[in-house]
Each structure stands twice: as C-alpha cells, then as structure tokens.
Coordinates of N, CA, C and O in Angstrom, one line a residue:
M24 N 7.0 12.3 -13.6 CA 6.8 10.9 -13.8 C 6.3 10.6 -15.3 O 5.5 11.4 -15.8
P25 N 6.8 9.5 -15.8 CA 6.3 9.2 -17.2 C 4.8 8.8 -17.2 O 4.3 8.3 -16.2
Q26 N 4.1 9.2 -18.3 CA 2.7 8.8 -18.4 C 2.5 7.3 -18.7 O 1.5 6.8 -18.4
S27 N 3.5 6.7 -19.3 CA 3.4 5.3 -19.6 C 4.5 4.5 -18.9 O 5.6 4.8 -19.0
F28 N 4.0 3.6 -18.1 CA 5.0 2.8 -17.3 C 5.2 1.4 -17.9 O 5.9 0.6 -17.4
A29 N 4.6 1.1 -19.1 CA 4.6 -0.2 -19.7 C 6.0 -0.6 -20.0 O 6.3 -1.8 -20.0
M30 N 6.9 0.3 -20.3 CA 8.3 -0.1 -20.7 C 9.2 -0.2 -19.5 O 10.4 -0.6 -19.6
M31 N 8.7 0.1 -18.3 CA 9.6 0.1 -17.1 C 9.6 -1.3 -16.5 O 8.7 -2.1 -16.7
E32 N 10.7 -1.6 -15.8 CA 10.8 -2.9 -15.1 C 9.8 -2.9 -14.0 O 9.5 -1.8 -13.4
P33 N 9.2 -4.1 -13.6 CA 8.3 -4.1 -12.5 C 8.7 -3.4 -11.2 O 7.9 -2.7 -10.6
V34 N 10.0 -3.6 -10.8 CA 10.4 -3.0 -9.6 C 10.4 -1.4 -9.7 O 10.1 -0.7 -8.7
Q35 N 10.6 -0.9 -10.9 CA 10.5 0.6 -11.1 C 9.1 1.0 -11.0 O 8.8 2.1 -10.4
V36 N 8.1 0.2 -11.4 CA 6.7 0.6 -11.3 C 6.4 0.6 -9.8 O 5.7 1.6 -9.4
I37 N 6.8 -0.3 -9.0 CA 6.5 -0.4 -7.6 C 7.2 0.8 -6.8 O 6.6 1.4 -5.9
E38 N 8.4 1.1 -7.2 CA 9.1 2.2 -6.6 C 8.3 3.5 -6.8 O 8.1 4.3 -5.9
A39 N 7.7 3.7 -8.1 CA 6.9 4.8 -8.4 C 5.6 4.8 -7.6 O 5.2 5.9 -7.1
L40 N 5.0 3.6 -7.4 CA 3.8 3.5 -6.6 C 4.0 4.1 -5.2 O 3.2 4.8 -4.7
Y41 N 5.1 3.7 -4.5 CA 5.4 4.2 -3.2 C 5.7 5.7 -3.2 O 5.3 6.4 -2.2
R42 N 6.3 6.2 -4.2 CA 6.5 7.7 -4.3 C 5.1 8.4 -4.4 O 4.9 9.4 -3.7
Y43 N 4.2 7.9 -5.2 CA 2.9 8.5 -5.4 C 2.1 8.4 -4.0 O 1.4 9.3 -3.7
F44 N 2.2 7.2 -3.4 CA 1.5 7.1 -2.1 C 2.0 8.1 -1.1 O 1.3 8.8 -0.4
A45 N 3.4 8.2 -1.0 CA 3.9 9.2 0.0 C 3.5 10.6 -0.3 O 3.3 11.4 0.6
A46 N 3.3 10.9 -1.6 CA 2.9 12.3 -2.1 C 1.4 12.5 -2.0 O 0.9 13.5 -2.3
K47 N 0.7 11.4 -1.7 CA -0.8 11.4 -1.6 C -1.4 11.8 -3.0 O -2.3 12.6 -3.1
D48 N -0.7 11.3 -4.0 CA -1.1 11.6 -5.4 C -2.0 10.6 -6.0 O -1.5 9.6 -6.6
E49 N -3.3 10.8 -5.9 CA -4.3 9.8 -6.3 C -4.2 9.6 -7.9 O -4.3 8.4 -8.3
P50 N -4.1 10.6 -8.7 CA -4.0 10.4 -10.1 C -2.8 9.6 -10.5 O -2.8 8.7 -11.4
G51 N -1.7 9.8 -9.8 CA -0.5 9.0 -10.0 C -0.7 7.6 -9.7 O -0.3 6.7 -10.4
L52 N -1.3 7.3 -8.5 CA -1.6 6.0 -8.1 C -2.5 5.3 -9.1 O -2.3 4.1 -9.5
L53 N -3.5 6.0 -9.6 CA -4.4 5.4 -10.6 C -3.7 5.0 -11.9 O -4.2 4.1 -12.6
Q54 N -2.7 5.8 -12.2 CA -1.9 5.4 -13.4 C -1.3 4.0 -13.3 O -1.0 3.4 -14.3
L55 N -0.9 3.7 -12.1 CA -0.2 2.4 -11.8 C -1.0 1.2 -11.4 O -0.5 0.1 -11.5
L56 N -2.3 1.5 -11.1 CA -3.1 0.4 -10.7 C -4.0 -0.1 -11.9 O -4.7 0.8 -12.5
D57 N -4.0 -1.4 -12.2 CA -4.8 -1.9 -13.2 C -6.3 -1.6 -12.8 O -6.6 -1.7 -11.6
A58 N -7.1 -1.3 -13.7 CA -8.5 -1.0 -13.4 C -9.2 -2.2 -12.6 O -10.1 -1.9 -11.8
A59 N -8.8 -3.4 -12.9 CA -9.3 -4.6 -12.2 C -8.3 -5.2 -11.2 O -8.3 -6.4 -11.0
V60 N -7.5 -4.4 -10.6 CA -6.5 -4.9 -9.7 C -7.1 -5.7 -8.6 O -8.2 -5.4 -8.1
Q61 N -6.4 -6.8 -8.2 CA -6.9 -7.7 -7.1 C -6.0 -7.3 -5.9 O -4.8 -7.6 -5.9
W62 N -6.6 -6.7 -4.9 CA -5.9 -6.1 -3.8 C -6.4 -6.7 -2.5 O -7.6 -6.7 -2.2
K63 N -5.5 -7.3 -1.7 CA -5.9 -8.0 -0.4 C -5.2 -7.4 0.7 O -4.0 -7.5 0.9
Q64 N -6.0 -6.7 1.6 CA -5.5 -6.2 2.9 C -5.8 -7.3 4.0 O -6.8 -7.9 4.0
M65 N -4.8 -7.4 4.9 CA -5.0 -8.4 5.9 C -6.2 -8.1 6.8 O -6.5 -6.9 7.1
D66 N -6.9 -9.2 7.3 CA -8.0 -9.0 8.2 C -7.4 -8.3 9.5 O -6.3 -8.6 10.0
G67 N -8.2 -7.4 10.0 CA -7.8 -6.6 11.2 C -7.0 -5.3 10.9 O -6.8 -4.5 11.8
F68 N -6.6 -5.1 9.6 CA -5.9 -3.9 9.2 C -7.0 -2.9 8.8 O -8.0 -3.3 8.2
P69 N -6.8 -1.6 9.0 CA -7.7 -0.6 8.4 C -7.9 -0.8 6.9 O -7.0 -1.0 6.2
G70 N -9.2 -0.9 6.5 CA -9.5 -1.1 5.1 C -9.3 -2.6 4.8 O -9.1 -2.9 3.6
S71 N -9.3 -3.5 5.8 CA -9.1 -4.9 5.5 C -10.2 -5.4 4.5 O -11.3 -4.9 4.4
G72 N -9.8 -6.4 3.8 CA -10.7 -7.0 2.8 C -10.0 -7.2 1.5 O -8.8 -6.9 1.3
S73 N -10.8 -7.7 0.5 CA -10.4 -7.9 -0.9 C -11.1 -6.9 -1.8 O -12.3 -6.7 -1.7
Y74 N -10.3 -6.3 -2.6 CA -10.9 -5.3 -3.6 C -10.5 -5.7 -5.0 O -9.4 -6.3 -5.2
S75 N -11.4 -5.4 -5.9 CA -11.1 -5.8 -7.3 C -11.3 -4.6 -8.3 O -11.6 -4.8 -9.4
S76 N -10.9 -3.4 -7.8 CA -10.9 -2.3 -8.8 C -10.0 -1.2 -8.2 O -9.8 -1.1 -6.9
A77 N -9.4 -0.5 -9.0 CA -8.5 0.6 -8.6 C -9.3 1.6 -7.8 O -8.8 2.2 -6.8
D78 N -10.5 2.0 -8.2 CA -11.3 2.9 -7.5 C -11.6 2.5 -6.1 O -11.5 3.3 -5.1
E79 N -11.9 1.2 -5.9 CA -12.1 0.7 -4.5 C -10.9 0.8 -3.7 O -10.9 1.2 -2.5
V80 N -9.7 0.5 -4.2 CA -8.5 0.6 -3.5 C -8.2 2.1 -3.0 O -7.9 2.3 -1.9
I81 N -8.4 3.0 -3.9 CA -8.2 4.4 -3.6 C -9.2 4.8 -2.5 O -8.8 5.4 -1.5
K82 N -10.5 4.5 -2.6 CA -11.5 5.0 -1.7 C -11.5 4.2 -0.4 O -11.6 4.9 0.7
K83 N -11.3 2.9 -0.4 CA -11.4 2.1 0.9 C -10.1 1.8 1.6 O -10.1 1.4 2.7
V84 N -9.0 2.1 0.9 CA -7.7 1.8 1.5 C -6.9 3.1 1.7 O -6.7 3.6 2.8
F85 N -6.5 3.7 0.6 CA -5.6 4.9 0.6 C -6.3 6.1 1.3 O -5.7 6.7 2.2
R86 N -7.5 6.4 1.0 CA -8.2 7.6 1.6 C -8.4 7.3 3.1 O -8.3 8.2 3.9
R87 N -8.8 6.1 3.4 CA -9.0 5.8 4.8 C -7.7 6.0 5.7 O -7.8 6.6 6.7
L88 N -6.6 5.5 5.2 CA -5.4 5.7 5.9 C -5.0 7.2 6.0 O -4.6 7.6 7.1
Q89 N -5.3 8.0 5.0 CA -5.0 9.4 5.0 C -5.9 10.2 5.9 O -5.5 11.2 6.5
T90 N -7.1 9.7 6.1 CA -8.1 10.5 6.9 C -8.1 10.1 8.3 O -8.4 10.9 9.2
E91 N -7.9 8.8 8.6 CA -8.0 8.4 10.0 C -6.7 8.4 10.8 O -6.7 8.4 12.0
W92 N -5.6 8.5 10.1 CA -4.3 8.5 10.7 C -3.5 9.8 10.5 O -3.6 10.4 9.4
L93 N -2.8 10.2 11.5 CA -1.9 11.4 11.4 C -0.6 10.9 10.9 O -0.2 9.8 11.4
D94 N 0.1 11.5 10.1 CA 1.4 11.2 9.6 C 1.6 9.7 9.2 O 2.7 9.1 9.5
W95 N 0.6 9.1 8.6 CA 0.7 7.7 8.2 C 1.8 7.6 7.1 O 1.9 8.4 6.2
K96 N 2.7 6.6 7.3 CA 3.8 6.3 6.4 C 3.9 4.8 6.1 O 3.7 4.0 7.0
A97 N 4.3 4.5 4.9 CA 4.8 3.1 4.6 C 6.2 3.3 4.1 O 6.5 3.8 3.0
V98 N 7.2 3.0 5.0 CA 8.6 3.3 4.7 C 9.2 2.0 4.2 O 9.1 0.9 4.9
V99 N 9.8 2.1 3.0 CA 10.4 0.9 2.4 C 11.8 0.8 2.8 O 12.6 1.7 2.8
T100 N 12.2 -0.5 3.1 CA 13.6 -0.7 3.5 C 14.3 -1.6 2.4 O 15.5 -1.5 2.2
N101 N 13.5 -2.4 1.6 CA 14.1 -3.2 0.5 C 13.0 -3.5 -0.5 O 11.9 -3.8 -0.2
F102 N 13.5 -3.5 -1.8 CA 12.7 -4.0 -2.9 C 13.4 -5.2 -3.4 O 14.6 -5.3 -3.6
H103 N 12.6 -6.3 -3.7 CA 13.1 -7.5 -4.2 C 12.3 -7.9 -5.5 O 11.1 -8.1 -5.5
A104 N 13.0 -7.9 -6.6 CA 12.4 -8.2 -7.9 C 12.6 -9.6 -8.3 O 13.7 -10.2 -8.1
A105 N 11.5 -10.3 -8.7 CA 11.5 -11.6 -9.2 C 10.7 -11.7 -10.4 O 9.5 -12.1 -10.3
G106 N 11.2 -11.3 -11.5 CA 10.4 -11.3 -12.8 C 9.3 -10.3 -12.7 O 9.5 -9.1 -12.3
S107 N 8.1 -10.7 -12.9 CA 6.9 -9.8 -12.8 C 6.4 -9.6 -11.4 O 5.5 -8.9 -11.1
H108 N 7.1 -10.3 -10.4 CA 6.7 -10.2 -9.0 C 7.7 -9.3 -8.3 O 8.9 -9.3 -8.6
V109 N 7.2 -8.5 -7.4 CA 8.0 -7.6 -6.6 C 7.6 -7.7 -5.2 O 6.4 -7.6 -4.8
F110 N 8.6 -7.9 -4.3 CA 8.3 -8.0 -2.9 C 9.0 -6.8 -2.2 O 10.1 -6.4 -2.6
V111 N 8.2 -6.2 -1.3 CA 8.7 -5.0 -0.6 C 8.7 -5.2 0.9 O 7.7 -5.6 1.4
E112 N 9.9 -4.9 1.5 CA 10.0 -5.0 2.9 C 10.0 -3.5 3.5 O 10.5 -2.7 2.8
G113 N 9.4 -3.4 4.6 CA 9.4 -2.0 5.2 C 8.6 -2.0 6.5 O 8.4 -3.1 7.1
Y114 N 8.1 -0.8 6.9 CA 7.3 -0.7 8.1 C 6.3 0.4 7.9 O 6.6 1.4 7.2
Y115 N 5.2 0.3 8.6 CA 4.2 1.3 8.7 C 4.5 2.1 10.0 O 4.9 1.5 11.0
S116 N 4.1 3.4 10.0 CA 4.1 4.2 11.2 C 3.0 5.2 11.1 O 2.7 5.6 10.0
G117 N 2.5 5.6 12.2 CA 1.5 6.7 12.2 C 0.8 6.7 13.6 O 1.1 5.9 14.5
T118 N 0.0 7.7 13.7 CA -0.8 8.0 14.9 C -2.2 7.9 14.6 O -2.7 8.7 13.7
Y119 N -3.0 7.1 15.3 CA -4.4 7.0 15.0 C -5.1 8.3 15.6 O -5.0 8.5 16.8
A120 N -5.7 9.0 14.7 CA -6.3 10.3 15.1 C -7.3 10.2 16.3 O -7.2 11.0 17.3
P121 N -8.2 9.3 16.3 CA -9.2 9.3 17.4 C -8.6 9.0 18.8 O -9.2 9.4 19.8
T122 N -7.5 8.2 18.8 CA -7.0 7.8 20.1 C -5.7 8.6 20.5 O -5.3 8.6 21.6
G123 N -5.0 9.1 19.5 CA -3.7 9.7 19.7 C -2.6 8.8 19.9 O -1.5 9.2 20.3
K124 N -2.8 7.5 19.7 CA -1.8 6.5 19.9 C -1.0 6.2 18.7 O -1.6 6.1 17.6
S125 N 0.3 6.0 18.8 CA 1.2 5.8 17.7 C 1.5 4.3 17.6 O 1.4 3.5 18.6
M126 N 2.0 3.9 16.4 CA 2.4 2.5 16.2 C 3.5 2.5 15.1 O 3.6 3.4 14.3
Q127 N 4.2 1.4 15.1 CA 5.1 1.0 14.0 C 5.0 -0.5 13.9 O 5.1 -1.2 14.9
A128 N 4.8 -0.9 12.6 CA 4.7 -2.4 12.4 C 5.4 -2.7 11.0 O 5.2 -2.1 10.0
D129 N 6.2 -3.8 11.1 CA 6.9 -4.2 9.9 C 5.8 -4.8 8.9 O 4.8 -5.3 9.3
F130 N 6.2 -4.7 7.6 CA 5.3 -5.3 6.6 C 6.1 -6.0 5.5 O 7.3 -5.7 5.3
L131 N 5.5 -6.9 4.8 CA 6.0 -7.4 3.5 C 4.8 -7.3 2.6 O 3.7 -7.7 2.9
H132 N 5.0 -6.7 1.4 CA 4.0 -6.5 0.4 C 4.5 -7.4 -0.8 O 5.6 -7.4 -1.2
S133 N 3.5 -8.0 -1.4 CA 3.7 -8.8 -2.6 C 2.9 -8.2 -3.8 O 1.7 -8.0 -3.6
Y134 N 3.6 -7.9 -4.9 CA 2.9 -7.3 -6.0 C 3.2 -8.2 -7.3 O 4.2 -8.8 -7.4
D135 N 2.2 -8.2 -8.1 CA 2.3 -8.7 -9.5 C 2.1 -7.5 -10.4 O 1.1 -6.8 -10.3
V136 N 3.0 -7.4 -11.4 CA 3.0 -6.3 -12.3 C 2.9 -6.8 -13.7 O 3.6 -7.8 -14.1
K137 N 2.0 -6.3 -14.5 CA 1.9 -6.7 -15.9 C 1.7 -5.4 -16.8 O 0.9 -4.6 -16.5
E138 N 2.6 -5.3 -17.8 CA 2.6 -4.2 -18.7 C 2.5 -2.8 -18.0 O 1.8 -1.9 -18.4
G139 N 3.3 -2.7 -16.9 CA 3.4 -1.4 -16.3 C 2.3 -1.1 -15.3 O 2.2 0.0 -14.8
K140 N 1.5 -2.1 -15.0 CA 0.4 -1.9 -14.0 C 0.4 -2.9 -12.9 O 0.7 -4.1 -13.2
V141 N 0.0 -2.5 -11.7 CA -0.1 -3.4 -10.6 C -1.4 -4.2 -10.8 O -2.5 -3.6 -10.9
V142 N -1.3 -5.5 -11.0 CA -2.5 -6.3 -11.2 C -2.9 -7.1 -9.9 O -4.1 -7.5 -9.8
A143 N -2.0 -7.2 -9.0 CA -2.3 -7.9 -7.7 C -1.4 -7.4 -6.6 O -0.3 -7.1 -6.8
F144 N -2.0 -7.4 -5.4 CA -1.3 -7.0 -4.2 C -1.7 -7.9 -3.1 O -2.9 -8.2 -2.9
R145 N -0.8 -8.2 -2.2 CA -1.1 -8.9 -1.0 C -0.3 -8.4 0.2 O 1.0 -8.2 0.0
Q146 N -0.9 -8.1 1.3 CA -0.2 -7.5 2.4 C 0.0 -8.5 3.5 O -0.8 -9.4 3.8
Y147 N 1.2 -8.4 4.2 CA 1.5 -9.2 5.4 C 2.1 -8.2 6.4 O 3.0 -7.5 6.2
T148 N 1.4 -8.2 7.6 CA 1.9 -7.3 8.7 C 1.3 -7.8 10.0 O 0.4 -8.7 10.0
D149 N 1.9 -7.3 11.1 CA 1.3 -7.6 12.4 C 0.2 -6.7 12.7 O 0.4 -5.6 13.1
T150 N -1.0 -7.1 12.4 CA -2.2 -6.2 12.6 C -2.4 -5.8 14.0 O -3.0 -4.8 14.3
W151 N -2.0 -6.7 15.0 CA -2.2 -6.3 16.4 C -1.6 -5.0 16.7 O -2.1 -4.2 17.5
L152 N -0.4 -4.7 16.2 CA 0.3 -3.5 16.5 C -0.5 -2.3 16.0 O -0.6 -1.2 16.7
V153 N -1.2 -2.4 14.9 CA -2.1 -1.4 14.4 C -3.3 -1.3 15.2 O -3.7 -0.2 15.6
V154 N -4.0 -2.4 15.4 CA -5.2 -2.4 16.2 C -5.0 -1.8 17.6 O -5.9 -1.1 18.1
R155 N -3.9 -2.2 18.2 CA -3.7 -1.6 19.6 C -3.7 -0.1 19.6 O -4.2 0.5 20.5
A156 N -3.1 0.5 18.5 CA -3.1 2.0 18.5 C -4.5 2.5 18.3 O -4.8 3.6 18.7
M157 N -5.4 1.7 17.6 CA -6.8 2.1 17.4 C -7.7 1.9 18.6 O -8.8 2.5 18.6
M158 N -7.2 1.2 19.6 CA -8.1 0.9 20.7 C -8.0 2.1 21.7 O -6.9 2.6 22.0
G159 N -9.2 2.6 22.1 CA -9.2 3.7 23.0 C -8.9 3.4 24.5 O -8.5 2.4 24.9

C-alpha cells in the first residue's frame, strides 16, 4: 500500500480502508483516518455513538468488533463515488462470541474524504439484526 493516499481518488481511499479492515491492519487504518475524523455509528450497534478521533474509532469500534465477534466481516457489494463523497453498499456478517448466534445485516456507509483521509463516516444498517444475535 502507498504511504501517501493524498493523490488517490476518494473511492480508492475507501477501497483501501476496507482492505485494511479485513486484514485487521490498525496501522493501515490509521493512515487513512484523519486524526479528527467524525465517525457516527448507529444507536444500537456495537460501538454505537459519535467519535471525533482516529484513536477512538480504532479502540471503540474496530477493536470491539474484532474481540466480541467471531469471523466479523463487512462485505462490500458496491462503491459509489460522488466527488469527495463515497457511498458503500454491503452487508455485515458474524457470530457474537458470548451467545454463539450469527447474523447478517445490509449496510450503507457514507464517507467524506479530503486529501486522502477519511474525515467523516456515517453508518446505516438494521441494528435489530445485530442486537438479536447479541441477545442470550
């Protein structure tokens, strides 16, 4: 992966973000997240809330998904570029470790990219499908 993403198209930056996420590559993710990224997870989703730093996103979102879920995946089916905005369609899948229950839920992610960095993220998904797997 290139060390500087500033010259890449926003959709290429987001494609790289999903590759790093799938590889559980925190240093790679940190290369792509603006230090003051505005990150919004839907209420009811693991790690729900608003975060305003790359470190918070890594600690409270990515690590939580990796430690609480077995085989957690965010599978992309389409990328849609609109200037500095990128929309991603796909689905989550995984098994919640404490209950052993699996789920699959469609998502839409909205990103804003500036100078090769993700500056904003907003998540849309059916949180009930995820919560149901978390219920014992």
